[in-house]
PDB file of C-alpha atoms in Angstrom:
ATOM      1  CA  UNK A   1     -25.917 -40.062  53.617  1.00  0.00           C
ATOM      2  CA  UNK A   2     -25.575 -37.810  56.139  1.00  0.00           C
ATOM      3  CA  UNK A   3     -21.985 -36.635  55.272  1.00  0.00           C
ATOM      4  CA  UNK A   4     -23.444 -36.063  52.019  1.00  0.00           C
ATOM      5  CA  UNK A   5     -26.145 -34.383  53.036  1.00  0.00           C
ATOM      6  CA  UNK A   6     -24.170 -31.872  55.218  1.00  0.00           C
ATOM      7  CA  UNK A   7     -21.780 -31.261  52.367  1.00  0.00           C
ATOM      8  CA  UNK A   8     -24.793 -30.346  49.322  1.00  0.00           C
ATOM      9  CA  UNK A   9     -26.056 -28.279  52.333  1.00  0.00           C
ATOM     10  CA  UNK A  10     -29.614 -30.121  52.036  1.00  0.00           C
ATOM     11  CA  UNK A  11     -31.491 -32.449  54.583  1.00  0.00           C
ATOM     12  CA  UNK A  12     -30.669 -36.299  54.444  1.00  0.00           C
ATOM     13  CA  UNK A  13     -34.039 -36.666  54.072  1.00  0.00           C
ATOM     14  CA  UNK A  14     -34.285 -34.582  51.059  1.00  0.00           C
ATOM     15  CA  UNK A  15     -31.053 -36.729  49.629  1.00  0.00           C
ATOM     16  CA  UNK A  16     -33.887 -39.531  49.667  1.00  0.00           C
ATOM     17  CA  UNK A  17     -36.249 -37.282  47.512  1.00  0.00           C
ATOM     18  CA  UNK A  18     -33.235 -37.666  44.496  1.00  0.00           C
ATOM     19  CA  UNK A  19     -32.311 -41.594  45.876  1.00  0.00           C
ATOM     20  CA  UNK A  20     -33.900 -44.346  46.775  1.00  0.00           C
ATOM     21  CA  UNK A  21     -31.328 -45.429  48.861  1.00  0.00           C
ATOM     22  CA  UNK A  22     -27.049 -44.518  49.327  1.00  0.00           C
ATOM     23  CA  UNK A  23     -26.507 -47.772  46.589  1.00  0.00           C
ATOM     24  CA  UNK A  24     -28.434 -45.847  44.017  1.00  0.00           C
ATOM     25  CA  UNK A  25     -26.469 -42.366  44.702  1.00  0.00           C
ATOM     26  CA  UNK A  26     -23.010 -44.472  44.811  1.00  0.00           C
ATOM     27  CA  UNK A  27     -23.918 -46.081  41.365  1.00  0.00           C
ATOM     28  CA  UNK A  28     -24.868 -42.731  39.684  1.00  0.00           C
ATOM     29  CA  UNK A  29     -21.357 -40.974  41.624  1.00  0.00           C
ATOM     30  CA  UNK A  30     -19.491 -44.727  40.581  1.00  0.00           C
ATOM     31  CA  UNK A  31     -21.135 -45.160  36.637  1.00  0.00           C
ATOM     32  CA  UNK A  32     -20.152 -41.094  35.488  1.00  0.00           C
ATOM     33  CA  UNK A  33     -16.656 -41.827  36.450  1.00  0.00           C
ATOM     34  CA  UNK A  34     -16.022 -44.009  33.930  1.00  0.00           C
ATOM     35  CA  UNK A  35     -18.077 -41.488  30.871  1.00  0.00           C
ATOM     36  CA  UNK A  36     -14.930 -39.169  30.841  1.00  0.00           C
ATOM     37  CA  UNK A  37     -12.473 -41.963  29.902  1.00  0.00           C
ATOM     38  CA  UNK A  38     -14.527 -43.651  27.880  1.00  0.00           C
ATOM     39  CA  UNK A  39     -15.392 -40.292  26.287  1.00  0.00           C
ATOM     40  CA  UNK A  40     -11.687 -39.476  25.860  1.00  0.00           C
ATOM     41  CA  UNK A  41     -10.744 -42.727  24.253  1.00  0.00           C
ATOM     42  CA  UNK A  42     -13.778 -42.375  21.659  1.00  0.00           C
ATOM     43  CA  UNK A  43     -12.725 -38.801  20.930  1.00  0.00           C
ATOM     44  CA  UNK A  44      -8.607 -40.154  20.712  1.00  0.00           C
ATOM     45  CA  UNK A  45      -9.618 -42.766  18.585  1.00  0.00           C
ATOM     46  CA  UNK A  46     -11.756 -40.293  15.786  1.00  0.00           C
ATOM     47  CA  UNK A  47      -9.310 -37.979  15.813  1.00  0.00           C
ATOM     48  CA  UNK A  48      -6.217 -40.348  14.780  1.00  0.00           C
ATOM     49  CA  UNK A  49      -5.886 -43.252  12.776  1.00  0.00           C
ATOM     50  CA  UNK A  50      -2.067 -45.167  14.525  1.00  0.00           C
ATOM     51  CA  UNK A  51      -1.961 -46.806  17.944  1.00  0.00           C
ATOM     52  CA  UNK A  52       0.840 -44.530  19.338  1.00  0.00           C
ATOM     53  CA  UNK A  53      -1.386 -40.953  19.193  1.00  0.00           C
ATOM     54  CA  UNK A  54      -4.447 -42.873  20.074  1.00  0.00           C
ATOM     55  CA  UNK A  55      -2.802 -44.589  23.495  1.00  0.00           C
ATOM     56  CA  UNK A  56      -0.434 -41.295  24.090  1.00  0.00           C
ATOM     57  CA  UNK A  57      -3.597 -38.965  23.507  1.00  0.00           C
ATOM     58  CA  UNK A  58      -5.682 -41.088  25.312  1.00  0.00           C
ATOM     59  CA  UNK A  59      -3.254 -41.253  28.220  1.00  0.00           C
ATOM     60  CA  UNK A  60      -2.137 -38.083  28.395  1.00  0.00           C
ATOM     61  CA  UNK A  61      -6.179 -36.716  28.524  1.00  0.00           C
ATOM     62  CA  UNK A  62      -6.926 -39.013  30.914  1.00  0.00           C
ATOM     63  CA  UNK A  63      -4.279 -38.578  33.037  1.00  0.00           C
ATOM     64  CA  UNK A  64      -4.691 -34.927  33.130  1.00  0.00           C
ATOM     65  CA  UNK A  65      -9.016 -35.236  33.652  1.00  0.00           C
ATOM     66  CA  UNK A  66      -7.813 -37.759  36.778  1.00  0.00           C
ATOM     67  CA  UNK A  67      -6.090 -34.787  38.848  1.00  0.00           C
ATOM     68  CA  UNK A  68      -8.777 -32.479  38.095  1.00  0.00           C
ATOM     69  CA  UNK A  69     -11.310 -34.784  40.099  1.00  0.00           C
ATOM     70  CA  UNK A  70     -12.874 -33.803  43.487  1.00  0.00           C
ATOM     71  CA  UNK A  71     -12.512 -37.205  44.632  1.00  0.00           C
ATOM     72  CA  UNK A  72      -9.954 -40.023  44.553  1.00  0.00           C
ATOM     73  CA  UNK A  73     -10.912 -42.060  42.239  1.00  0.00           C
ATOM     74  CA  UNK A  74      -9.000 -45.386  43.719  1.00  0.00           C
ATOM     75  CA  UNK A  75     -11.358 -45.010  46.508  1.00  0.00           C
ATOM     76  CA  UNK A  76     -14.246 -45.241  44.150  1.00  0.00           C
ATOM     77  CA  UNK A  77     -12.631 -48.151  42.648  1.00  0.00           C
ATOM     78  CA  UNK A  78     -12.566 -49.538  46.080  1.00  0.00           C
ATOM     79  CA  UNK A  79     -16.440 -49.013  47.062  1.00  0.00           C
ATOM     80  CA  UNK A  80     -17.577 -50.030  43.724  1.00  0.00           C
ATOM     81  CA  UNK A  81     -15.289 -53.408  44.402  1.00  0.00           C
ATOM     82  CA  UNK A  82     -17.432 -53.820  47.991  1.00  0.00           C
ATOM     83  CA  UNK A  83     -20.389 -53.865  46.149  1.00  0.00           C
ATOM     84  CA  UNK A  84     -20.193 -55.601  42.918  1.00  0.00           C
ATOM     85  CA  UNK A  85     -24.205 -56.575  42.366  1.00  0.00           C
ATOM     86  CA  UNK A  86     -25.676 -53.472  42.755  1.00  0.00           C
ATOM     87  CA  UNK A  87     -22.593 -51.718  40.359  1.00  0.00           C
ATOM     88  CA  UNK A  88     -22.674 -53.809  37.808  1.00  0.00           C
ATOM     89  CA  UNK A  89     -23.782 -51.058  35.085  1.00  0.00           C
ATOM     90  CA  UNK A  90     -20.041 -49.315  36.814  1.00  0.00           C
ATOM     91  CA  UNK A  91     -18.095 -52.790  36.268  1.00  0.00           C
ATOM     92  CA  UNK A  92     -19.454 -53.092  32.704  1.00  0.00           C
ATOM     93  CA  UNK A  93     -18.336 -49.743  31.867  1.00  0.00           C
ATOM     94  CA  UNK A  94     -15.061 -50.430  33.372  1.00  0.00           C
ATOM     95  CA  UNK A  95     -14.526 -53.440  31.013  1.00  0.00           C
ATOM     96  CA  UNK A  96     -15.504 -51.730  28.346  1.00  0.00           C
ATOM     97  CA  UNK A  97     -12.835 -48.764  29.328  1.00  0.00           C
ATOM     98  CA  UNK A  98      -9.893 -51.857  29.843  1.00  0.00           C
ATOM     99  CA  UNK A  99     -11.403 -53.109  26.170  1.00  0.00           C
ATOM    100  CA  UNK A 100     -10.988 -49.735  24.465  1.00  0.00           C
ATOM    101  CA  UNK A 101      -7.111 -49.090  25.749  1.00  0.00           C
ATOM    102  CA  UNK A 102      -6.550 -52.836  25.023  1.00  0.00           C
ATOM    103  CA  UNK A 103      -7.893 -51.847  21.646  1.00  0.00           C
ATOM    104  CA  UNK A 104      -5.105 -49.520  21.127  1.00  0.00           C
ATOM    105  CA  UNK A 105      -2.499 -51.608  22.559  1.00  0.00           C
ATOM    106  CA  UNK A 106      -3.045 -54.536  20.117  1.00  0.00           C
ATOM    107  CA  UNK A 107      -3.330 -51.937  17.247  1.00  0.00           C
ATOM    108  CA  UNK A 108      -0.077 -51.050  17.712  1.00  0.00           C
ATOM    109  CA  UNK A 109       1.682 -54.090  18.239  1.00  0.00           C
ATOM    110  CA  UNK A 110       0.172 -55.641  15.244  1.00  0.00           C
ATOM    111  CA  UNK A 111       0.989 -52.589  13.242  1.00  0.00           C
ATOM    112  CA  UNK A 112       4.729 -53.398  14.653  1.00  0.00           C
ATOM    113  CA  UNK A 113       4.651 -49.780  16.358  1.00  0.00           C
ATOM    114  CA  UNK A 114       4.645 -51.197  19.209  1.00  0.00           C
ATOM    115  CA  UNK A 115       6.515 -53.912  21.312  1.00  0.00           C
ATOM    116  CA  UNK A 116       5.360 -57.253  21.779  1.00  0.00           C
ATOM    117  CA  UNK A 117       4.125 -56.742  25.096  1.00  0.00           C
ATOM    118  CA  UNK A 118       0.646 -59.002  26.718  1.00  0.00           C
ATOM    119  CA  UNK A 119      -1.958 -56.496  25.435  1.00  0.00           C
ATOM    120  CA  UNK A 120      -4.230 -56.926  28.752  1.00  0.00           C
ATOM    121  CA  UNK A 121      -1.958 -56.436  31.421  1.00  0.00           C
ATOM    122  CA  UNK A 122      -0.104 -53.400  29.646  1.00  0.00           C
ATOM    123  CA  UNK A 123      -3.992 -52.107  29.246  1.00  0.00           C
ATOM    124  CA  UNK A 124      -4.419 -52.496  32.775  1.00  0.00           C
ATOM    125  CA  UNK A 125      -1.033 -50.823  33.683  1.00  0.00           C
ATOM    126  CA  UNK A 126      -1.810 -48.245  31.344  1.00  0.00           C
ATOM    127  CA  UNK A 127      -5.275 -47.215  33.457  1.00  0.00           C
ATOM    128  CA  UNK A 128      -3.184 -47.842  36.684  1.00  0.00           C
ATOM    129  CA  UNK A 129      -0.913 -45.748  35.899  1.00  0.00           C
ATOM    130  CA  UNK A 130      -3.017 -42.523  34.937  1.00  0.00           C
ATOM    131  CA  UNK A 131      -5.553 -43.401  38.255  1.00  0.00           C
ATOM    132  CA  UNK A 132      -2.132 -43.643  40.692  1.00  0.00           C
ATOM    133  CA  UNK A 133      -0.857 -40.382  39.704  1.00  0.00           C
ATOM    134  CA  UNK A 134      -4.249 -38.293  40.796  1.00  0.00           C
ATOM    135  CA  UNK A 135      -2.208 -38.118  44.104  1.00  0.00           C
ATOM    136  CA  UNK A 136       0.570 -35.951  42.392  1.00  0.00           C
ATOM    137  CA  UNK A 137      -1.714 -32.935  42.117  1.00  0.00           C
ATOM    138  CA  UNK A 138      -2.622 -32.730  45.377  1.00  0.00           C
ATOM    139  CA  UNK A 139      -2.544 -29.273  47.483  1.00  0.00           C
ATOM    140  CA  UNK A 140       1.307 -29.286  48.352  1.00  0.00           C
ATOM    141  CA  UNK A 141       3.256 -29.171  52.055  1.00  0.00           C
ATOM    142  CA  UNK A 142       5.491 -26.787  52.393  1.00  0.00           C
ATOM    143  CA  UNK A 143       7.816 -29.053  52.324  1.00  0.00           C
ATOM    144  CA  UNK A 144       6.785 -30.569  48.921  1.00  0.00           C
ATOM    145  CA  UNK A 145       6.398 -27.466  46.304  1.00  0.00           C
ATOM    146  CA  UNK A 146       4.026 -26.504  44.301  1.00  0.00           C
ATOM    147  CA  UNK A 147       1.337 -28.138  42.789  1.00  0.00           C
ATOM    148  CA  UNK A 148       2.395 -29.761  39.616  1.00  0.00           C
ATOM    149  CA  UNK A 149       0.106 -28.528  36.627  1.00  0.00           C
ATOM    150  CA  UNK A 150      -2.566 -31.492  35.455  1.00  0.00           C
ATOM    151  CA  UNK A 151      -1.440 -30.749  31.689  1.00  0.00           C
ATOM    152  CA  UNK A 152       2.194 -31.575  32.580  1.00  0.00           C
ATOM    153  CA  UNK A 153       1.057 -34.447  34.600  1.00  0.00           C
ATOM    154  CA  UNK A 154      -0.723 -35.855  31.777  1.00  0.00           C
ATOM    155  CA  UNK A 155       2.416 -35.148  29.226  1.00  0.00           C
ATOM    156  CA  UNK A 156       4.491 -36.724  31.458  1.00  0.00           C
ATOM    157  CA  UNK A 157       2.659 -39.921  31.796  1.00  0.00           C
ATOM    158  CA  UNK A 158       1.968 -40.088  28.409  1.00  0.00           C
ATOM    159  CA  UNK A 159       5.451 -39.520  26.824  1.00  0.00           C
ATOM    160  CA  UNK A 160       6.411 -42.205  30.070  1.00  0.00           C
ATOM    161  CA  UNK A 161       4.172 -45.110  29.251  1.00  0.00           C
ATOM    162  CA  UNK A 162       4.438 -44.702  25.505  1.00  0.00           C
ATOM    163  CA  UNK A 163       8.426 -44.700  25.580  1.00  0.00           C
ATOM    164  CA  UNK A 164       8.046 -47.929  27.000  1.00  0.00           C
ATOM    165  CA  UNK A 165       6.106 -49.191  24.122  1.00  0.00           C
ATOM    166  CA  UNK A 166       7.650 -47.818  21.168  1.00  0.00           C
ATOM    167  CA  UNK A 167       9.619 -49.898  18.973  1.00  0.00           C
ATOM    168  CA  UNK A 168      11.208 -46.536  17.721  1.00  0.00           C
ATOM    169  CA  UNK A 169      11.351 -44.224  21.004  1.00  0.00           C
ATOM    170  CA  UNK A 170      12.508 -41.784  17.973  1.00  0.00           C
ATOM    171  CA  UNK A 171       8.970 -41.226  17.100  1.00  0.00           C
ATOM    172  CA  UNK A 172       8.199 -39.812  20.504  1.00  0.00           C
ATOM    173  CA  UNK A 173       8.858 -35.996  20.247  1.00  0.00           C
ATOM    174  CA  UNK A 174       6.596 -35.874  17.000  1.00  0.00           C
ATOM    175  CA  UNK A 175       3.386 -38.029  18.434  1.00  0.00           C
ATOM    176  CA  UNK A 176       3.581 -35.877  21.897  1.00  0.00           C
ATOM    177  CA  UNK A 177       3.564 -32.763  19.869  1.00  0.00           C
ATOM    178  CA  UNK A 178       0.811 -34.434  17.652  1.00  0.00           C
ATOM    179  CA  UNK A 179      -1.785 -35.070  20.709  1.00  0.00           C
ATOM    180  CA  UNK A 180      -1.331 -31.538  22.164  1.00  0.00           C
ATOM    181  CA  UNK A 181      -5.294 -31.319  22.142  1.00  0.00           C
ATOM    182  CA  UNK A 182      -7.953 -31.475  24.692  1.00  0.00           C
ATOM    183  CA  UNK A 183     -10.107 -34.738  24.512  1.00  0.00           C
ATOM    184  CA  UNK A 184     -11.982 -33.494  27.400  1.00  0.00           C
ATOM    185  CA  UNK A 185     -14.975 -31.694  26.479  1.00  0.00           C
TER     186      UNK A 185
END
């Protein structure tokens, strides 16, 4: 609390004016991490009707929100894990996020756009995927280059992970031009 406090340039013990305690200001920091994704896969799902632009929009959105983060998000992942009974409202949301992509996923392989593929664990790689590459738009070394753009990032990833899962990789260059829109806001 008082790394926190130092940061937001306030007293720790004006923190505790706002929280009861550090478990109820991890579980408000922990349960809006999950709104944007959700938020993106509602707004992907609207806006098309087929599998591939829902999952490539949805990834490539996501992907793209993940870099733009002030934190890293695995190490959310990782407190929320230490402390699964007082973030349960975070873990709910979370299935709920792996229930949406796994949504898409099925919809595609039963529409036969898709692969057969095991709909959870591709869901699951999916959301790996998109968290693991937050660490590509990171400030650069010298040695590294410059920072990648999170737009490209998120095209990337997208035009990646759907490849993988088309039954016509054909399609590709159409659907990526398709879901050139910001599910963000």
């Amino acid at each position: 609390m008082a790394e926190i406090a130092d940061a937001s340039g306030l007293a720790v013990s004006s923190i505790y004016y706002y929280f009861a305690n550090k478990y109820e200001l991890l579980d408000r920091i922990v349960t809006e991490v999950n709104q944007q994704p959700l938020a993106i896969a509602d707004a992907a799902a609207v806006r098309f009707s087929d599998a591939p632009r829902r999952l490539h929009a949805f990834i490539r959105n996501d992907a793209a929100a993940l870099c733009e983060l002030s934190f890293d998000i695995n190490e959310v992942h990782r407190l929320a894990g230490d402390d699964r009974a007082n973030l349960s409202r975070y873990w709910e949301d979370r299935r709920r996020l792996v229930s949406r992509v796994e949504g898409f996923v099925a919809q595609g392989v039963g529409a036969g756009d898709f692969v057969d593929v095991d709909v959870e664990l591709t869901a699951r790689s999916v959301l790996a995927n998109d968290e693991a590459i937050q660490n590509w738009y990171r400030p650069p070394a010298s040695d590294v280059g410059e920072p990648l753009d999170p737009g490209r990032i998120g095209s990337f990833v997208a035009d990646l992970g759907l490849r993988a899962l088309l039954r016509n990789p054909a399609a590709l260059d159409s659907i990526s031009n398709d879901t050139d829109v910001d599910l963000n806001r």
